[in-house]
Amino acid sequence: MDDFADSPTSLVADVDCTTEGKELCEKHGVRGYPTIKYGDPGDLQDYNGGRSYDDLKKFAEENLGPSCGPGENIGLCDADTKAKIETYLPMSTGKLEGKIRKITKDYEAEIPIMKKVLAWAQKKGGTGGSSEL
């Protein structure tokens, strides 16, 4: 971890999920130990590669670094993502949180229904598009 101690773009941290880090671990879905997570702090991903220092260092060098996002990394975004980010930038945090809640609710409600319809259509042997129920 000393190799990354002064890095302006990387954080390597050791968290004890049985004591002070329990809430952080629960927030990020850590259920087994040791668990390695990587990526954006708001969207951490599970690391499933090798556990040696060389494996971890190689993964970091090949896969990690600045990514598209608001602020100094906006130039890393494709045109569509940049445009979408720019529509959200003027919004208040309350409005953004409300949009996230609405989209999450819509997603959680619609996906199970669509899966049921898809399973029914596949069982029926149809390709969809019909109004038969």
PDB file of C-alpha atoms in Angstrom, residues 3-130:
ATOM      1  CA  ASP A   3       3.433   2.550  -3.298  1.00  0.00           C
ATOM      2  CA  PHE A   4       0.115   4.434  -3.498  1.00  0.00           C
ATOM      3  CA  ALA A   5       0.363   6.484  -0.295  1.00  0.00           C
ATOM      4  CA  ASP A   6       0.959   9.800  -2.080  1.00  0.00           C
ATOM      5  CA  SER A   7      -1.108   9.107  -5.200  1.00  0.00           C
ATOM      6  CA  PRO A   8      -3.444  11.940  -6.192  1.00  0.00           C
ATOM      7  CA  THR A   9      -5.705   9.526  -8.131  1.00  0.00           C
ATOM      8  CA  SER A  10      -5.648   6.251  -6.176  1.00  0.00           C
ATOM      9  CA  LEU A  11      -6.659   5.166  -2.705  1.00  0.00           C
ATOM     10  CA  VAL A  12      -5.636   1.815  -1.305  1.00  0.00           C
ATOM     11  CA  ALA A  13      -7.238   1.240   2.069  1.00  0.00           C
ATOM     12  CA  ASP A  14      -7.579  -1.533   4.608  1.00  0.00           C
ATOM     13  CA  VAL A  15     -10.963  -1.578   6.357  1.00  0.00           C
ATOM     14  CA  ASP A  16     -11.829  -3.729   9.372  1.00  0.00           C
ATOM     15  CA  CYS A  17     -15.463  -4.732   8.802  1.00  0.00           C
ATOM     16  CA  THR A  18     -15.850  -6.084  12.313  1.00  0.00           C
ATOM     17  CA  THR A  19     -15.170  -2.773  14.082  1.00  0.00           C
ATOM     18  CA  GLU A  20     -15.113   0.862  12.912  1.00  0.00           C
ATOM     19  CA  GLY A  21     -15.596  -0.110   9.262  1.00  0.00           C
ATOM     20  CA  LYS A  22     -18.762  -2.158   9.769  1.00  0.00           C
ATOM     21  CA  GLU A  23     -21.138   0.505   8.390  1.00  0.00           C
ATOM     22  CA  LEU A  24     -18.923   1.144   5.345  1.00  0.00           C
ATOM     23  CA  CYS A  25     -18.725  -2.584   4.612  1.00  0.00           C
ATOM     24  CA  GLU A  26     -22.494  -3.003   4.879  1.00  0.00           C
ATOM     25  CA  LYS A  27     -23.031  -0.032   2.542  1.00  0.00           C
ATOM     26  CA  HIS A  28     -20.831  -1.647  -0.125  1.00  0.00           C
ATOM     27  CA  GLY A  29     -22.088  -5.210   0.262  1.00  0.00           C
ATOM     28  CA  VAL A  30     -18.993  -6.754   1.829  1.00  0.00           C
ATOM     29  CA  ARG A  31     -20.073 -10.133   3.196  1.00  0.00           C
ATOM     30  CA  GLY A  32     -16.898 -12.191   3.137  1.00  0.00           C
ATOM     31  CA  TYR A  33     -13.300 -11.523   4.043  1.00  0.00           C
ATOM     32  CA  PRO A  34     -11.026 -10.614   2.466  1.00  0.00           C
ATOM     33  CA  THR A  35     -12.990  -8.630  -0.116  1.00  0.00           C
ATOM     34  CA  ILE A  36     -11.379  -6.317  -2.626  1.00  0.00           C
ATOM     35  CA  LYS A  37     -13.391  -3.536  -4.271  1.00  0.00           C
ATOM     36  CA  TYR A  38     -12.313  -1.070  -6.930  1.00  0.00           C
ATOM     37  CA  GLY A  39     -13.657   1.801  -8.988  1.00  0.00           C
ATOM     38  CA  ASP A  40     -15.640   4.921  -8.394  1.00  0.00           C
ATOM     39  CA  PRO A  41     -16.415   5.342  -4.673  1.00  0.00           C
ATOM     40  CA  GLY A  42     -20.099   5.726  -5.552  1.00  0.00           C
ATOM     41  CA  ASP A  43     -20.165   2.509  -7.581  1.00  0.00           C
ATOM     42  CA  LEU A  44     -17.553   0.087  -6.268  1.00  0.00           C
ATOM     43  CA  GLN A  45     -17.118  -3.197  -8.147  1.00  0.00           C
ATOM     44  CA  ASP A  46     -15.980  -6.600  -6.890  1.00  0.00           C
ATOM     45  CA  TYR A  47     -12.427  -7.563  -7.795  1.00  0.00           C
ATOM     46  CA  ASN A  48     -12.122 -11.254  -8.675  1.00  0.00           C
ATOM     47  CA  GLY A  49      -8.541 -11.465  -9.931  1.00  0.00           C
ATOM     48  CA  GLY A  50      -5.358 -12.754  -8.401  1.00  0.00           C
ATOM     49  CA  ARG A  51      -4.464 -11.751  -4.848  1.00  0.00           C
ATOM     50  CA  SER A  52      -0.696 -11.361  -5.064  1.00  0.00           C
ATOM     51  CA  TYR A  53       0.810  -7.886  -5.027  1.00  0.00           C
ATOM     52  CA  ASP A  54       1.977  -8.332  -8.632  1.00  0.00           C
ATOM     53  CA  ASP A  55      -1.536  -9.380  -9.742  1.00  0.00           C
ATOM     54  CA  LEU A  56      -3.129  -6.390  -8.016  1.00  0.00           C
ATOM     55  CA  LYS A  57      -0.547  -3.941  -9.331  1.00  0.00           C
ATOM     56  CA  LYS A  58      -0.935  -5.232 -12.904  1.00  0.00           C
ATOM     57  CA  PHE A  59      -4.740  -4.967 -12.660  1.00  0.00           C
ATOM     58  CA  ALA A  60      -4.469  -1.401 -11.345  1.00  0.00           C
ATOM     59  CA  GLU A  61      -2.060  -0.317 -14.070  1.00  0.00           C
ATOM     60  CA  GLU A  62      -4.201  -1.834 -16.849  1.00  0.00           C
ATOM     61  CA  ASN A  63      -7.714  -1.016 -15.604  1.00  0.00           C
ATOM     62  CA  LEU A  64      -7.760   1.846 -13.159  1.00  0.00           C
ATOM     63  CA  GLY A  65      -7.327   5.547 -13.603  1.00  0.00           C
ATOM     64  CA  PRO A  66      -9.384   8.620 -14.217  1.00  0.00           C
ATOM     65  CA  SER A  67     -12.759   7.977 -15.813  1.00  0.00           C
ATOM     66  CA  CYS A  68     -15.480  10.036 -17.421  1.00  0.00           C
ATOM     67  CA  GLY A  69     -17.313  12.303 -15.005  1.00  0.00           C
ATOM     68  CA  PRO A  70     -18.115  15.887 -14.143  1.00  0.00           C
ATOM     69  CA  GLY A  71     -15.286  18.300 -13.412  1.00  0.00           C
ATOM     70  CA  GLU A  72     -11.732  17.740 -14.529  1.00  0.00           C
ATOM     71  CA  ASN A  73     -12.532  14.393 -16.213  1.00  0.00           C
ATOM     72  CA  ILE A  74     -15.372  15.620 -18.462  1.00  0.00           C
ATOM     73  CA  GLY A  75     -12.992  15.453 -21.427  1.00  0.00           C
ATOM     74  CA  LEU A  76     -12.835  11.658 -21.012  1.00  0.00           C
ATOM     75  CA  CYS A  77     -16.566  11.342 -21.778  1.00  0.00           C
ATOM     76  CA  ASP A  78     -18.123  10.581 -25.149  1.00  0.00           C
ATOM     77  CA  ALA A  79     -20.402  13.275 -26.581  1.00  0.00           C
ATOM     78  CA  ASP A  80     -23.676  11.671 -25.404  1.00  0.00           C
ATOM     79  CA  THR A  81     -22.459  11.157 -21.830  1.00  0.00           C
ATOM     80  CA  LYS A  82     -20.989  14.656 -21.693  1.00  0.00           C
ATOM     81  CA  ALA A  83     -24.303  16.137 -22.850  1.00  0.00           C
ATOM     82  CA  LYS A  84     -26.210  14.120 -20.239  1.00  0.00           C
ATOM     83  CA  ILE A  85     -23.843  15.231 -17.452  1.00  0.00           C
ATOM     84  CA  GLU A  86     -24.226  18.849 -18.538  1.00  0.00           C
ATOM     85  CA  THR A  87     -28.033  18.606 -18.185  1.00  0.00           C
ATOM     86  CA  TYR A  88     -27.617  17.431 -14.578  1.00  0.00           C
ATOM     87  CA  LEU A  89     -24.959  19.938 -13.485  1.00  0.00           C
ATOM     88  CA  PRO A  90     -27.331  22.902 -12.945  1.00  0.00           C
ATOM     89  CA  MET A  91     -29.726  20.791 -10.813  1.00  0.00           C
ATOM     90  CA  SER A  92     -29.742  21.011  -7.034  1.00  0.00           C
ATOM     91  CA  THR A  93     -28.683  17.976  -5.035  1.00  0.00           C
ATOM     92  CA  GLY A  94     -32.295  17.594  -3.880  1.00  0.00           C
ATOM     93  CA  LYS A  95     -33.578  17.512  -7.453  1.00  0.00           C
ATOM     94  CA  LEU A  96     -30.899  14.989  -8.478  1.00  0.00           C
ATOM     95  CA  GLU A  97     -31.697  12.772  -5.493  1.00  0.00           C
ATOM     96  CA  GLY A  98     -35.405  12.935  -6.430  1.00  0.00           C
ATOM     97  CA  LYS A  99     -34.637  11.927 -10.030  1.00  0.00           C
ATOM     98  CA  ILE A 100     -32.530   9.012  -8.781  1.00  0.00           C
ATOM     99  CA  ARG A 101     -35.350   7.847  -6.480  1.00  0.00           C
ATOM    100  CA  LYS A 102     -37.908   8.051  -9.312  1.00  0.00           C
ATOM    101  CA  ILE A 103     -35.757   6.189 -11.837  1.00  0.00           C
ATOM    102  CA  THR A 104     -34.872   3.539  -9.259  1.00  0.00           C
ATOM    103  CA  LYS A 105     -38.534   3.066  -8.369  1.00  0.00           C
ATOM    104  CA  ASP A 106     -39.542   2.853 -12.044  1.00  0.00           C
ATOM    105  CA  TYR A 107     -36.735   0.389 -12.761  1.00  0.00           C
ATOM    106  CA  GLU A 108     -37.571  -1.821  -9.779  1.00  0.00           C
ATOM    107  CA  ALA A 109     -41.264  -1.858 -10.714  1.00  0.00           C
ATOM    108  CA  GLU A 110     -40.942  -2.348 -14.478  1.00  0.00           C
ATOM    109  CA  ILE A 111     -38.178  -4.953 -14.791  1.00  0.00           C
ATOM    110  CA  PRO A 112     -40.033  -7.758 -12.951  1.00  0.00           C
ATOM    111  CA  ILE A 113     -43.154  -7.128 -15.064  1.00  0.00           C
ATOM    112  CA  MET A 114     -41.168  -7.145 -18.310  1.00  0.00           C
ATOM    113  CA  LYS A 115     -39.428 -10.386 -17.275  1.00  0.00           C
ATOM    114  CA  LYS A 116     -42.788 -12.047 -16.642  1.00  0.00           C
ATOM    115  CA  VAL A 117     -44.092 -10.925 -20.032  1.00  0.00           C
ATOM    116  CA  LEU A 118     -40.893 -12.082 -21.736  1.00  0.00           C
ATOM    117  CA  ALA A 119     -41.091 -15.506 -20.072  1.00  0.00           C
ATOM    118  CA  TRP A 120     -44.748 -15.823 -21.075  1.00  0.00           C
ATOM    119  CA  ALA A 121     -44.002 -14.819 -24.687  1.00  0.00           C
ATOM    120  CA  GLN A 122     -41.096 -17.265 -24.910  1.00  0.00           C
ATOM    121  CA  LYS A 123     -43.189 -20.088 -23.445  1.00  0.00           C
ATOM    122  CA  LYS A 124     -45.979 -19.279 -25.897  1.00  0.00           C
ATOM    123  CA  GLY A 125     -43.434 -19.356 -28.709  1.00  0.00           C
ATOM    124  CA  GLY A 126     -44.259 -15.900 -29.877  1.00  0.00           C
ATOM    125  CA  THR A 127     -42.016 -13.048 -30.795  1.00  0.00           C
ATOM    126  CA  GLY A 128     -44.133 -10.401 -29.075  1.00  0.00           C
ATOM    127  CA  GLY A 129     -45.836  -7.411 -30.560  1.00  0.00           C
ATOM    128  CA  SER A 130     -49.271  -8.953 -30.191  1.00  0.00           C
TER     129      SER A 130
END
